[in-house]
Each structure stands twice: as structure tokens, then as C-alpha cells.
Coordinates of C-alpha atoms in Angstrom, one line a residue:
M1240 CA 18.3 14.9 6.4
R1241 CA 16.3 17.2 4.2
L1242 CA 13.3 15.6 2.5
Q1243 CA 14.1 17.1 -0.8
E1244 CA 17.4 15.1 -0.9
Y1245 CA 15.2 12.1 -1.8
W1246 CA 14.5 11.4 -5.4
G1247 CA 11.0 12.5 -6.4
V1248 CA 10.5 14.7 -3.3
G1249 CA 10.1 18.3 -4.5
P1250 CA 9.2 21.4 -2.5
K1251 CA 5.4 20.7 -2.5
T1252 CA 5.8 17.1 -1.6
A1253 CA 8.3 18.0 1.2
D1254 CA 6.0 20.6 2.6
L1255 CA 3.1 18.1 2.5
L1256 CA 5.1 15.4 4.3
E1257 CA 6.5 17.8 6.9
A1258 CA 3.0 19.2 7.7
E1259 CA 1.4 15.8 8.0
L1260 CA 4.1 13.7 9.5
G1261 CA 7.0 15.9 10.6
V1262 CA 10.5 15.6 9.0
E1263 CA 11.7 12.8 11.3
R1264 CA 8.7 10.5 10.8
A1265 CA 8.6 11.2 7.1
V1266 CA 12.3 10.3 6.8
R1267 CA 11.7 7.1 8.8
A1268 CA 8.8 6.2 6.5
I1269 CA 10.9 6.7 3.4
E1270 CA 13.9 4.8 4.7
S1271 CA 11.7 1.8 5.8
A1272 CA 9.7 1.8 2.5
D1273 CA 6.4 2.5 4.5
V1274 CA 4.1 3.2 1.5
S1275 CA 1.0 3.3 3.7
T1276 CA 2.2 6.2 5.9
L1277 CA 3.1 8.3 2.9
V1278 CA -0.3 7.5 1.3
D1279 CA -2.1 8.4 4.5
A1280 CA -0.2 11.7 4.5
G1281 CA -1.7 12.5 1.1
L1282 CA 0.7 11.2 -1.5
P1283 CA -0.8 9.2 -4.5
R1284 CA 0.1 5.6 -4.1
G1285 CA 2.0 5.4 -7.4
R1286 CA 4.1 8.4 -6.6
A1287 CA 4.9 7.1 -3.1
T1288 CA 5.9 3.7 -4.6
R1289 CA 8.3 5.4 -7.1
I1290 CA 9.9 7.5 -4.4
L1291 CA 10.4 4.5 -2.2
R1292 CA 11.9 2.4 -4.9
R1293 CA 14.5 5.0 -5.5
A1294 CA 15.1 5.6 -1.9
T1295 CA 15.6 1.9 -1.0
G1296 CA 16.9 0.4 -4.3
A1297 CA 18.2 3.1 -6.7
A1298 CA 21.1 0.9 -7.8
G1299 CA 18.8 -2.0 -8.5
L1300 CA 16.6 0.3 -10.6
D1301 CA 19.6 1.1 -12.8
T1302 CA 19.4 -2.6 -13.9
L1303 CA 16.3 -1.7 -15.9
G1304 CA 18.0 -0.4 -19.0
T1305 CA 15.0 0.4 -21.1
G1306 CA 11.4 1.5 -20.8
D1307 CA 10.2 -1.9 -22.0
A1308 CA 12.3 -3.6 -19.2
R1309 CA 10.7 -1.2 -16.7
D1310 CA 7.3 -2.2 -18.0
V1311 CA 8.0 -5.9 -17.5
Y1312 CA 9.4 -5.1 -14.0
G1313 CA 6.3 -3.2 -13.0
D1314 CA 3.9 -5.8 -14.4
L1315 CA 5.7 -8.6 -12.6
L1316 CA 5.4 -6.7 -9.2
E1317 CA 1.7 -6.0 -9.9
L1318 CA 1.2 -9.7 -10.5
A1319 CA 3.0 -10.6 -7.3
A1320 CA 1.2 -7.9 -5.3
G1321 CA -2.1 -9.5 -6.5
E1322 CA -1.4 -12.4 -4.2
A1323 CA -0.6 -10.3 -1.2
L1324 CA -2.4 -11.1 2.1
T1325 CA -2.4 -7.5 3.3
G1326 CA -2.3 -4.1 1.9
G1327 CA 1.0 -3.5 3.6
A1328 CA 2.5 -6.7 2.1
A1329 CA 1.3 -5.5 -1.4
D1330 CA 3.0 -2.2 -0.8
R1331 CA 6.3 -3.9 0.2
I1332 CA 6.2 -6.1 -2.9
R1333 CA 5.7 -3.1 -5.2
V1334 CA 8.8 -1.4 -4.0
L1335 CA 11.0 -4.5 -4.5
T1336 CA 14.0 -3.8 -6.8
P1337 CA 16.9 -6.0 -8.2
L1338 CA 19.2 -6.8 -5.3
A1339 CA 22.9 -5.8 -5.0
S1340 CA 24.2 -9.4 -4.9
H1341 CA 23.5 -13.1 -5.4
E1342 CA 23.9 -13.5 -1.6
A1343 CA 21.0 -11.1 -0.9
A1344 CA 18.9 -12.8 -3.6
D1345 CA 19.6 -16.2 -2.1
E1346 CA 18.6 -15.0 1.3
R1347 CA 15.2 -13.9 0.0
L1348 CA 14.8 -17.1 -1.9
D1349 CA 15.5 -19.1 1.2
R1350 CA 12.7 -17.2 3.0
I1351 CA 10.3 -17.7 0.2
D1352 CA 11.2 -21.5 0.0
R1353 CA 10.5 -21.9 3.8
A1354 CA 7.2 -19.9 3.5
R1355 CA 6.1 -21.8 0.5
E1356 CA 6.7 -25.1 2.2
V1357 CA 4.7 -24.0 5.2
W1358 CA 1.9 -22.7 3.1
S1359 CA 1.7 -25.9 1.0
D1360 CA 1.6 -28.0 4.2
L1361 CA -1.3 -26.1 5.6
G1362 CA -4.7 -27.7 5.2
E1363 CA -7.5 -25.8 3.4
D1364 CA -9.2 -24.8 6.6
D1365 CA -6.0 -23.5 8.1
R1366 CA -5.2 -21.5 5.0
E1367 CA -8.6 -19.9 5.2
R1368 CA -7.9 -19.0 8.8
V1369 CA -4.7 -17.4 7.8
V1370 CA -6.3 -15.4 5.1
D1371 CA -9.1 -14.4 7.4
A1372 CA -6.7 -13.3 10.1
F1373 CA -4.9 -11.0 7.7
A1374 CA -8.2 -9.8 6.2
S1375 CA -9.4 -8.8 9.7
Y1376 CA -6.1 -7.1 10.3
D1377 CA -6.5 -5.0 7.2
E1378 CA -10.1 -4.3 7.8
A1379 CA -9.2 -2.9 11.3
G1380 CA -6.8 -0.5 9.6
G1381 CA -3.7 -2.2 11.0
G1382 CA -2.3 -0.8 14.2
R1383 CA -1.0 -2.5 17.4
R1384 CA -4.3 -4.0 18.6
A1385 CA -5.1 -5.5 15.1
A1386 CA -1.6 -6.8 14.8
V1387 CA -1.7 -8.5 18.3
E1388 CA -5.1 -10.1 17.5
A1389 CA -3.7 -11.3 14.2
A1390 CA -0.5 -12.6 15.8
L1391 CA -2.6 -14.6 18.4
E1392 CA -4.7 -16.2 15.7
L1393 CA -1.8 -16.9 13.4
R1394 CA 0.1 -18.5 16.4
R1395 CA -2.8 -20.9 16.8
V1396 CA -2.5 -21.9 13.1
G1397 CA 1.2 -22.1 12.5
T1398 CA 3.0 -24.7 14.6
S1399 CA 5.7 -25.8 12.2
E1400 CA 9.3 -25.4 13.1
G1401 CA 11.9 -23.7 10.9
G1402 CA 9.4 -21.6 9.0
P1403 CA 8.0 -18.1 9.0
F1404 CA 5.7 -18.8 11.9
D1405 CA 8.7 -19.1 14.1
R1406 CA 8.5 -15.4 14.7
L1407 CA 5.3 -16.0 16.6
A1408 CA 6.5 -18.9 18.6
D1409 CA 8.5 -16.9 21.1
L1410 CA 5.8 -14.4 21.8
D1411 CA 4.2 -14.5 25.3
A1412 CA 0.6 -15.5 24.5
D1413 CA -0.7 -14.6 28.0
A1414 CA 0.9 -11.1 28.0
L1415 CA -0.4 -10.5 24.4
E1416 CA -4.0 -11.6 25.5
A1417 CA -3.8 -9.0 28.3
A1418 CA -2.4 -6.5 25.8
V1419 CA -5.4 -7.0 23.5
D1420 CA -7.8 -6.1 26.3
A1421 CA -5.7 -3.1 27.2
L1422 CA -5.4 -2.0 23.6
A1423 CA -9.1 -2.4 23.2
A1424 CA -9.6 0.1 26.0
V1425 CA -7.3 2.7 24.5
E1426 CA -8.7 5.1 22.0
G1427 CA -6.2 5.5 19.2
E1428 CA -2.6 4.3 19.3
F1429 CA -0.8 4.5 22.5
G1430 CA 2.5 6.4 22.3
D1431 CA 5.8 6.0 24.0
G1432 CA 6.9 7.8 27.1
D1433 CA 4.5 9.4 29.6
E1434 CA 1.8 10.6 27.2
P1435 CA -1.6 10.3 28.8
L1436 CA -3.8 7.5 27.5
S1437 CA -7.3 8.2 26.2
V1438 CA -9.4 5.5 27.8
G1439 CA -12.2 4.3 25.5
E1440 CA -15.7 3.0 26.3
G1441 CA -15.9 -0.4 27.8
A1442 CA -12.5 -0.2 29.5
D1443 CA -14.1 0.0 33.0
D1444 CA -17.7 -0.3 34.0
R1445 CA -17.6 2.3 36.8
L1446 CA -15.9 4.8 34.4
D1447 CA -18.6 4.2 31.8
E1448 CA -21.3 4.7 34.4
L1449 CA -19.8 8.0 35.6
R1450 CA -19.5 9.2 32.0
T1451 CA -23.1 8.4 31.4
Q1452 CA -24.1 10.3 34.6
L1453 CA -22.0 13.3 33.6
T1454 CA -23.6 13.4 30.2
A1455 CA -27.0 13.4 31.7
A1456 CA -26.1 16.0 34.4
R1457 CA -24.7 18.3 31.6
R1458 CA -27.9 18.0 29.6
L1459 CA -30.0 19.0 32.7
D1460 CA -27.6 21.9 33.4
D1461 CA -28.0 23.1 29.9
A1462 CA -31.8 23.0 30.4
A1463 CA -32.0 24.2 34.0
L1464 CA -35.2 26.3 33.4
D1465 CA -37.0 23.2 32.1
V1466 CA -36.0 21.3 35.2
L1467 CA -37.4 24.2 37.2
E1468 CA -40.7 24.2 35.4
T1469 CA -41.0 20.4 35.5
V1470 CA -40.6 20.3 39.3
R1471 CA -42.9 23.3 39.8
G1472 CA -45.5 21.3 37.9
Q1473 CA -45.5 18.7 40.6
D1474 CA -47.5 21.2 42.7
V1475 CA -45.0 21.4 45.7
R1476 CA -46.1 23.9 48.4
S1477 CA -42.9 24.7 50.3
L1478 CA -39.3 25.4 49.6
E1479 CA -38.2 22.3 51.4
A1480 CA -40.6 20.1 49.5
F1481 CA -39.4 21.8 46.2
Q1482 CA -35.8 21.1 47.1
S1483 CA -36.5 17.4 47.8
A1484 CA -38.5 17.2 44.5
V1485 CA -35.5 18.7 42.6
I1486 CA -33.1 16.2 44.2
S1487 CA -35.3 13.3 43.4
Y1488 CA -35.9 14.4 39.8
V1489 CA -32.2 15.0 39.2
A1490 CA -31.2 11.6 40.7
E1491 CA -33.8 9.8 38.6
E1492 CA -32.7 11.6 35.3
T1493 CA -29.0 11.1 35.9
G1494 CA -28.7 7.8 37.6
V1495 CA -26.9 9.4 40.6
T1496 CA -28.2 8.5 44.0
A1497 CA -30.3 11.1 45.8
S1498 CA -27.8 11.2 48.7
E1499 CA -25.0 12.1 46.2
V1500 CA -27.2 14.9 44.7
R1501 CA -28.1 16.1 48.2
S1502 CA -24.4 16.2 49.1
V1503 CA -23.6 18.8 46.4
A1504 CA -26.8 20.8 46.7
P1505 CA -26.4 24.2 48.3
D1506 CA -27.3 24.6 52.0
E1507 CA -28.7 28.0 51.2
A1508 CA -30.3 29.4 48.0
R1509 CA -31.9 32.7 47.2
D1510 CA -34.9 31.1 45.5
E1511 CA -36.0 28.0 43.5
T1512 CA -34.1 29.1 40.4
D1513 CA -30.9 29.6 42.3
F1514 CA -31.3 26.2 44.0
V1515 CA -31.8 24.3 40.7
S1516 CA -28.9 26.0 39.0
A1517 CA -26.5 25.7 41.9
T1518 CA -27.3 22.0 42.4
L1519 CA -26.9 21.1 38.7
R1520 CA -23.6 23.1 38.4
A1521 CA -22.3 21.4 41.5
L1522 CA -23.3 18.0 40.3
V1523 CA -21.6 18.5 37.0
A1524 CA -18.4 19.7 38.7
D1525 CA -18.4 16.7 41.1
L1526 CA -19.0 14.2 38.4
E1527 CA -16.2 15.8 36.2
G1528 CA -13.8 15.3 39.0
Q1529 CA -14.9 11.7 39.6
V1530 CA -14.6 10.9 35.9
A1531 CA -11.1 12.4 35.7
D1532 CA -10.0 10.5 38.8
R1533 CA -11.4 7.2 37.6
E1534 CA -10.0 7.7 34.1
A1535 CA -6.5 8.4 35.6
A1536 CA -6.7 5.3 37.7
V1537 CA -7.8 3.1 34.7
A1538 CA -5.2 4.7 32.5
T1539 CA -2.5 3.9 35.0
D1540 CA -3.5 0.3 35.1
L1541 CA -3.7 0.1 31.3
R1542 CA -0.2 1.8 31.0
E1543 CA 1.3 -0.8 33.3
T1544 CA -0.2 -3.6 31.2
L1545 CA 1.0 -2.1 28.0
D1546 CA 4.4 -1.3 29.3
D1547 CA 4.7 -4.9 30.5
A1548 CA 3.8 -6.2 27.1
G1549 CA 5.5 -3.4 25.2
E1550 CA 8.3 -5.4 23.6
G1551 CA 5.9 -8.3 23.0
V1552 CA 3.4 -6.0 21.2
E1553 CA 6.1 -4.4 19.0
A1554 CA 7.4 -8.0 18.2
A1555 CA 3.9 -9.0 17.3
V1556 CA 3.5 -6.0 15.0
D1557 CA 6.9 -6.9 13.2
A1558 CA 6.1 -10.6 13.1
V1559 CA 2.7 -10.0 11.5
D1560 CA 4.3 -7.7 8.9
E1561 CA 7.1 -10.1 8.0
L1562 CA 4.8 -13.1 8.0
A1563 CA 2.4 -11.4 5.6
F1564 CA 5.2 -10.5 3.3
D1565 CA 6.7 -14.0 3.3
L1566 CA 3.4 -15.8 2.9
S1567 CA 2.3 -13.3 0.1
L1568 CA 5.4 -14.2 -1.9
A1569 CA 4.9 -17.9 -1.2
R1570 CA 1.3 -17.6 -2.5
F1571 CA 2.7 -15.9 -5.7
A1572 CA 5.1 -18.7 -6.1
A1573 CA 2.5 -21.4 -5.5
T1574 CA -0.2 -19.8 -7.7
H1575 CA 2.0 -19.5 -10.7
D1576 CA 4.0 -22.7 -10.1
L1577 CA 7.4 -20.8 -9.9
T1578 CA 10.7 -22.5 -9.2
R1579 CA 13.8 -21.3 -7.5
P1580 CA 16.5 -20.3 -10.0
S1581 CA 20.1 -21.2 -9.8
L1582 CA 22.1 -18.0 -9.5
V1583 CA 25.3 -18.3 -11.5
E1584 CA 28.1 -16.1 -12.7
D1585 CA 27.2 -16.3 -16.4
G1586 CA 24.5 -17.4 -18.7
L1587 CA 20.7 -17.3 -18.9
A1588 CA 19.0 -20.6 -19.6
V1589 CA 15.5 -22.0 -18.9
R1590 CA 13.8 -25.3 -19.3
N1591 CA 10.1 -25.4 -20.0
A1592 CA 9.7 -21.7 -19.2
R1593 CA 6.3 -19.9 -19.4
N1594 CA 5.3 -16.3 -19.9
L1595 CA 3.4 -15.1 -16.9
F1596 CA 1.4 -12.6 -19.0
V1597 CA 0.0 -15.1 -21.5
D1598 CA -3.4 -16.5 -20.6
G1599 CA -4.7 -20.0 -21.3
E1600 CA -2.7 -23.1 -22.2
V1601 CA 0.9 -22.2 -22.9
Q1602 CA 3.5 -24.3 -24.6
P1603 CA 6.6 -24.1 -22.4
V1604 CA 9.9 -23.2 -24.1
T1605 CA 13.5 -24.2 -23.4
Y1606 CA 16.1 -21.8 -24.3
G1607 CA 19.5 -20.4 -23.3
V1608 CA 22.5 -18.2 -24.1
G1609 CA 25.9 -18.1 -22.5
T1610 CA 27.5 -20.8 -20.5
H1611 CA 25.0 -23.0 -18.6
S1612 CA 24.2 -26.6 -17.8
V1613 CA 20.4 -26.6 -18.3
S1614 CA 19.5 -29.9 -20.1
G1615 CA 17.2 -32.8 -19.8
G1616 CA 14.4 -31.5 -22.0
E1617 CA 13.4 -32.5 -25.5
A1618 CA 15.7 -29.7 -26.9
D1619 CA 18.8 -28.8 -24.9
P1620 CA 20.0 -25.3 -25.7
P1621 CA 23.6 -25.1 -26.7
S1622 CA 26.0 -23.7 -24.0
G1623 CA 28.7 -21.2 -24.6
D1624 CA 27.1 -18.9 -27.3
R1625 CA 27.1 -15.3 -26.3
V1626 CA 24.4 -14.3 -28.8
A1627 CA 21.4 -16.0 -30.4
V1628 CA 19.7 -14.5 -33.5
L1629 CA 16.1 -15.7 -33.3
T1630 CA 14.2 -16.1 -36.5
G1631 CA 10.9 -17.5 -37.6
A1632 CA 7.2 -17.2 -38.4
N1633 CA 5.1 -14.1 -37.7
S1634 CA 3.1 -14.6 -34.6
G1635 CA 5.5 -17.4 -33.7
G1636 CA 6.2 -16.2 -30.1
K1637 CA 9.5 -14.7 -30.7
T1638 CA 8.7 -11.4 -28.8
T1639 CA 7.0 -13.5 -26.1
L1640 CA 10.2 -15.5 -25.6
L1641 CA 12.2 -12.2 -25.2
E1642 CA 9.7 -11.0 -22.6
T1643 CA 9.8 -14.4 -20.9
L1644 CA 13.6 -14.2 -20.6
C1645 CA 13.4 -10.6 -19.4
G1646 CA 10.9 -11.6 -16.7
V1647 CA 13.1 -14.6 -15.6
A1648 CA 16.2 -12.4 -15.3
L1649 CA 14.4 -9.7 -13.4
L1650 CA 12.5 -12.1 -11.0
A1651 CA 15.8 -13.8 -10.2
A1652 CA 17.6 -10.5 -9.7
M1653 CA 14.9 -9.6 -7.1
G1654 CA 15.4 -12.9 -5.3
L1655 CA 12.0 -14.3 -6.5
P1656 CA 11.3 -17.7 -8.1
V1657 CA 10.7 -17.9 -11.9
P1658 CA 8.2 -19.6 -14.2
A1659 CA 10.3 -22.5 -15.4
E1660 CA 11.1 -26.1 -14.5
R1661 CA 14.7 -25.1 -14.2
A1662 CA 16.6 -21.9 -14.7
E1663 CA 20.2 -20.6 -14.4
V1664 CA 20.4 -16.9 -14.2
G1665 CA 23.7 -14.9 -14.2
R1666 CA 24.4 -11.6 -12.7
F1667 CA 23.4 -8.7 -15.0
D1668 CA 24.2 -5.1 -14.4
T1669 CA 21.7 -4.0 -17.1
V1670 CA 18.8 -5.7 -18.7
V1671 CA 18.1 -4.2 -22.1
F1672 CA 14.6 -5.3 -23.4
H1673 CA 13.5 -3.6 -26.6
R1674 CA 10.1 -4.4 -28.2
R1675 CA 9.5 -3.9 -31.8
H1676 CA 8.2 -0.4 -32.7
A1677 CA 6.0 0.3 -35.7
S1678 CA 7.5 3.8 -36.4
F1679 CA 10.0 4.1 -39.2
N1680 CA 11.9 7.3 -39.0
A1681 CA 15.3 8.8 -38.0
G1682 CA 14.0 9.9 -34.5
V1683 CA 13.0 6.4 -33.6
L1684 CA 16.3 5.0 -34.9
E1685 CA 18.3 7.5 -32.8
S1686 CA 16.3 6.9 -29.6
T1687 CA 16.6 3.2 -30.0
L1688 CA 20.3 3.3 -30.5
R1689 CA 20.7 5.6 -27.5
S1690 CA 18.7 3.1 -25.5
V1691 CA 20.4 -0.2 -26.5
V1692 CA 24.1 0.8 -27.2
P1693 CA 25.2 2.6 -24.0
P1694 CA 24.7 -0.4 -21.7
L1695 CA 27.3 -2.2 -23.8
T1696 CA 29.9 0.4 -23.1
G1697 CA 29.8 0.3 -19.3
E1698 CA 31.8 -1.7 -16.9
G1699 CA 29.1 -4.2 -16.0
R1700 CA 27.5 -7.1 -17.9
A1701 CA 24.5 -6.4 -20.1
L1702 CA 21.7 -8.7 -21.2
M1703 CA 20.4 -7.6 -24.6
L1704 CA 16.9 -8.7 -25.7
V1705 CA 16.1 -6.8 -28.9
D1706 CA 13.1 -7.4 -31.0
E1707 CA 13.0 -6.8 -34.8
F1708 CA 15.6 -4.1 -35.1
E1709 CA 14.8 -3.8 -38.8
A1710 CA 11.5 -2.3 -38.1
I1711 CA 13.0 1.1 -37.4
T1712 CA 15.0 1.6 -40.6
E1713 CA 15.4 0.3 -44.1
P1714 CA 16.2 -3.5 -44.3
G1715 CA 19.7 -3.2 -45.9
R1716 CA 21.0 -0.8 -43.3
A1717 CA 19.2 -2.6 -40.5
A1718 CA 21.2 -5.7 -41.3
D1719 CA 24.4 -3.8 -41.0
L1720 CA 23.4 -2.2 -37.7
L1721 CA 22.3 -5.6 -36.3
N1722 CA 25.6 -7.1 -37.3
G1723 CA 27.4 -4.3 -35.5
L1724 CA 25.2 -5.0 -32.4
V1725 CA 25.9 -8.6 -32.4
D1726 CA 29.6 -8.0 -32.7
L1727 CA 29.6 -5.4 -30.0
T1728 CA 27.6 -7.7 -27.7
V1729 CA 30.2 -10.4 -28.1
D1730 CA 33.1 -8.1 -27.8
R1731 CA 31.8 -6.6 -24.5
G1732 CA 31.2 -10.0 -22.9
A1733 CA 27.5 -9.4 -22.8
L1734 CA 24.7 -11.9 -23.6
G1735 CA 22.1 -11.3 -26.3
V1736 CA 19.0 -12.6 -28.1
F1737 CA 18.2 -10.6 -31.2
V1738 CA 14.9 -11.3 -33.0
T1739 CA 15.0 -10.6 -36.8
H1740 CA 13.7 -11.6 -40.2
L1741 CA 17.1 -10.6 -41.8
A1742 CA 19.1 -13.6 -40.6
E1743 CA 20.1 -14.5 -44.2
D1744 CA 21.2 -10.9 -44.9
L1745 CA 23.7 -10.9 -41.9
S1746 CA 27.4 -11.2 -42.7
P1747 CA 29.2 -14.1 -41.0
L1748 CA 28.5 -13.9 -37.3
P1749 CA 31.1 -14.3 -34.6
D1750 CA 32.0 -17.9 -33.6
T1751 CA 30.1 -17.5 -30.3
A1752 CA 26.8 -16.5 -32.0
R1753 CA 24.2 -18.8 -33.5
I1754 CA 20.9 -18.6 -35.4
D1755 CA 17.8 -20.2 -34.0
G1756 CA 14.4 -20.6 -35.7
I1757 CA 10.7 -20.9 -34.8
F1758 CA 8.5 -22.7 -37.4
A1759 CA 4.9 -22.6 -38.4
E1760 CA 3.6 -26.1 -39.0
G1761 CA 0.3 -25.6 -40.6
L1762 CA -3.2 -24.5 -39.9
T1763 CA -5.6 -25.7 -37.2
D1764 CA -9.1 -27.0 -37.8
E1765 CA -10.3 -23.3 -37.4
L1766 CA -7.6 -22.2 -40.0
D1767 CA -5.5 -20.6 -37.3
L1768 CA -1.8 -20.7 -37.6
R1769 CA -0.3 -23.7 -35.8
V1770 CA 3.2 -22.9 -34.5
D1771 CA 5.8 -24.9 -32.6
Y1772 CA 7.0 -22.3 -30.2
Q1773 CA 10.0 -24.2 -29.2
P1774 CA 13.0 -22.8 -31.2
R1775 CA 15.1 -25.1 -33.1
F1776 CA 18.7 -24.3 -32.4
G1777 CA 21.2 -23.6 -35.2
T1778 CA 18.4 -23.3 -37.8
V1779 CA 16.9 -20.4 -39.7
G1780 CA 13.1 -20.2 -39.0
R1781 CA 10.6 -19.7 -41.8
S1782 CA 7.6 -17.5 -41.9
T1783 CA 5.8 -19.9 -44.4
P1784 CA 3.5 -17.3 -46.0
E1785 CA 1.6 -20.1 -47.8
F1786 CA -0.1 -20.8 -44.5
I1787 CA -1.4 -17.2 -44.3
V1788 CA -2.4 -17.2 -47.9
S1789 CA -4.2 -20.5 -47.5
R1790 CA -6.3 -19.1 -44.7
L1791 CA -7.2 -16.0 -46.8
V1792 CA -8.2 -18.3 -49.7
A1793 CA -10.3 -20.4 -47.5
N1794 CA -12.0 -17.5 -45.8
A1795 CA -12.7 -15.4 -48.9
G1796 CA -16.4 -14.8 -49.4
E1797 CA -16.5 -13.2 -52.8
R1798 CA -15.5 -14.9 -56.1
D1799 CA -13.3 -12.0 -57.1
E1800 CA -11.7 -11.8 -53.7
R1801 CA -11.0 -15.5 -53.8
A1802 CA -9.4 -15.2 -57.3
A1803 CA -7.2 -12.4 -56.1
F1804 CA -5.9 -14.5 -53.2
R1805 CA -5.4 -17.4 -55.5
S1806 CA -3.1 -15.2 -57.6
L1807 CA -1.1 -14.6 -54.5
A1808 CA -1.1 -18.3 -53.8
A1809 CA 0.5 -18.7 -57.3
A1810 CA 3.2 -16.2 -56.2
V1811 CA 4.1 -18.1 -53.0
G1812 CA 3.6 -21.6 -54.4
E1813 CA 0.2 -22.9 -55.6
E1814 CA 1.1 -26.5 -54.7
A1815 CA 2.0 -25.5 -51.1
V1816 CA -1.2 -23.6 -50.7
Q1817 CA -3.3 -26.4 -52.0
R1818 CA -1.5 -28.9 -49.8
T1819 CA -2.1 -26.7 -46.8
L1820 CA -5.8 -26.4 -47.5
S1821 CA -6.1 -30.1 -48.1
D1822 CA -4.4 -30.9 -44.8
A1823 CA -6.7 -28.4 -43.0
E1824 CA -9.8 -29.9 -44.7
W1825 CA -8.7 -33.4 -43.9
Q1826 CA -8.0 -32.6 -40.3
S1827 CA -11.5 -31.1 -39.9

């Protein structure tokens, strides 16, 4: 397969991957979503991630119907990757995409459930051991040796049955221990076949000794004239005495025995210089032969050990990779108190859902559209409505609720748990999430309509989450357009939540559409707006401007400024403003 057939791989990228990896290895990395290999080859991590998402889950990415939906998707994966135990696990999380079926999503959820149960059952010390084992694996740069060492340590920690540690239980610990020693003796990664192994330092004491002697002999050979002058300085008076002194000096400097030096020294030499040079050259050649022979013998033994443990080593590598992935997602679920959703044919409903991107204490929200059975909370969302028109106070959490629903739908589609006590999530072919845009011109209107309408014309089912549609055109026409979108959503069998301040301007809605409202309830002691973020079903929400005006009156520093805000108070209702101020003062 040509590399340029993959999305995002142009001529320059293809040339880079072919030069660094070769076509076969590059294809294998792309097909297996191996981000690290592509990054090591020179691709920026973000580009590698985008290429692999398309290569492994192009159909799933088509679920993301708008740029805002793609933003939520990316933010969710970054949040999950933040809990990853290894860099490789983080990369695998970043390339997740919505899955093709509920069966595939359920399989992943099953894995996460098992991993989370195991992770929760581990004591604090064992969790630290797991984290440290993966940290050591990453610090070593991965590879077979690091994977085997991690597998052995994790095998000692994980003893539960039926969980992700099962992958380690069948490994031959004795063979892996031997493999660790063999891998430690090999420089670099050993390959398949009959490629010669490069034996590292520490693999064999005799080999290390011979290498040290060879290094010393080469140093003397490079400085033969210095050796000559040093021995001459010993005031030897005959050629025989000179030769004996050379042999003794070379033996002392190299660690080779005098008899070994003598065995390679020439029987005849023209003069002292010739004797020194010939002796050192012969010693270097002899030691090079001994090193080569010893290295070959050691390499043969290492190869046999590695071949015996070959399948076990590869199994350990795979097991560590899969365990890191499963436990990373389990940590994500545990850290954010996520729950397994029920994957259903229709509907999107949550009980006590939270937005993962809102910091601090969050009021959970119960909400739903479509057919569902979520109940048991203080406010049970109606079942059967195809569309909800959400109204209410400014800063009342309407956009946050849309983002929450988008996040729940996307997490469930990827086979990941969701931030809710309970959730039912249907199968959506497209998720259309559209945030409010401040621009007010024909170009924005056209681009918005091009973004939100086409998903309603396709064969699959769409989830429409559209925020303040009126912000992109004049209010009267916006109401007409919103009416049309609601009708189209119902007619096409889609589900939708539309946020608007124009609920009272809408013409009669379809029978399967309702209006919900979020209400501001007053001011806090600090004169901040106090909002009940839980929508009230079947009720138009109110913006209650008297709360905002009350805060402006209370905070006005200048007399004229205060008088001006009081004139606004008269416009919105002086009595309501005074009551609000009195309530805030009484509470403080």
C-alpha cells in the first residue's frame, strides 16, 4: 500500500516515513495506531495523532458533525490521556474515535469495568507499585527489556482473577527472568532471524576483560614510540634484556600475562623499534580474535535464551501495553467518578450529570430527550419528546448543559464511561454541537446553516445541540429559522436541544417538542447571581433582569452612576429590585 493513500500523508510526509522507517514498517505503525513510532520518525505528535485517527477510525470521526463537537471530543481525550500510566497509553487514548457499533462500545466498557474493579481493590502501596512500574518502563524508553521487567513487577502485584492482570498470569516467570538478563546483555533491540547480536558490557566477565585488554593494547600500539622510549629509559644493556623489559611493560599495561605477550612476540626482529611494533601489532590482532570468538560464543548463548523466551517476551510486551491502556482508562473513570452508560436504540438522558470541564463544586443536572427510562431523581425528564427548547437566565448554564450532553454522547460512542449517576445513550450517526457565536452577519448565518442542516438530511440519526441560534441573525427571522429547525429535527427522527431566548416568539411547536426553563433565584451574599441549574420541564425560563440591575445599583460607587442604574430599576420594576436588594442585605 502506498503511504500517500492514508489521509494526511502527503509527499513530504511519505518521503520522511519511508526514509526513517521503510514503507512496510510505516504502514504497520499506521495500521496499529503506533503514535510513538511515527513521532520517533520525525512527525509532530499532533499530526501523527490526526493521521492515525483517520486511518483507524475515519467512520467514527464522521460522527463529529461540527467544529464545536470536534473540540469537545479532543478535550475529552486530552482529559482521559492525563490519567495515562505510560506515554504509549496516552497516545492510544488520543487516537480513540466513536466506535462502529454498540457491541464494540460494550466490549470496551466491559474491559474498563474489570480494570476499574481491580484498580479500586488495590491498596495504596500496590497502586504506587503499579504506577512506579509503568514509570520505570517509560523512563527506560520502552522496548522489550523494559516491558519484561515491568511485566514481572506487575505480575507480583496483580493476583486477581478475571481482570486485566490475567494477561500476565500465564507468562513463564522463570523464562522471563532469564530473558531479562539476556536482554540486559544485548545492546539495542534484538531482531528476528539470524541477525548477529551486539553483546553489551556486563554480559560476560571474560569478554569484558578481553575488551579492556584490547583497548589497552590498541592504545600502546598507537603510541609505540613512547613505549620504545619508556623501556629504553630503564637502562637495559642487551637486546635480550630489552625484549624481556618490553614484554613485562606491555603485560603490566594491558593486563595480559607475560607469557601471552611472549607467545605473540616475533622470534626475530631487525632492531628494538621493529620488536616493539611487531609485538604490539601481533598482540592487538590476537586479542581482536579472542574478543570476536568470545563475543560469538556469548551471543550464541544469549540467542538461545532469547529464542526460548521469544514468545513469552512478545507476550509480555503486549500484556504491558494492554494493561497500561486498560488501567489508564480505569484511572480516568475513577478520578472523575464516571459511570457506565446504558447503550440504547433511542434517546439521550442523564441523571445528575456533571460537566467535566467545569472546576469546583458543580450542581449536577438531570435531563433528557427522546424515549428513555431515566428517573428516580428530584426532577424526572419527560420521555418521548424529540426536541427540547431550553430557555432561561443569562449565565444560567444552558450552554454548559449542551456541552455536557455532547460529552456524554461522545464518551458513550467511544465505549467510555460518562459523568452521570445514570445515563441512557442512543446510537447517533452525527453529533451536531453548535456554540453561540458573537458575529452577526450573513456569512456566519450561511456557515452555521451549512453546518447544522446537512446532518438532518442524511440516512442516519442526528443529535442536534444548538446554542442561541438567534445570535447570528435578527430576532424575528431567527425565530422563523429556529421553528424550521425544530420541525426538521422532528420530521427526520433526530433528537435535539435548542437553547434560545425566543421561546415565546416561536409558533406552535410539534407535539413531540417541549420548552424547558432555567431560573435565576436571586443574588448571593457577594451579589453574584444565584441560579438553579436544574431545568424545569415544560416551563419557559426567565432571565430576571432585576437581579442584574440590583447588583449594579448595589455596586455603584458614584451618586450619578447609582441614580442612572436606579432609573433602569424603574424600567424593569423598582419593587422587584428593592426586594432583591433587601433579600441580599438580609442574607448577608
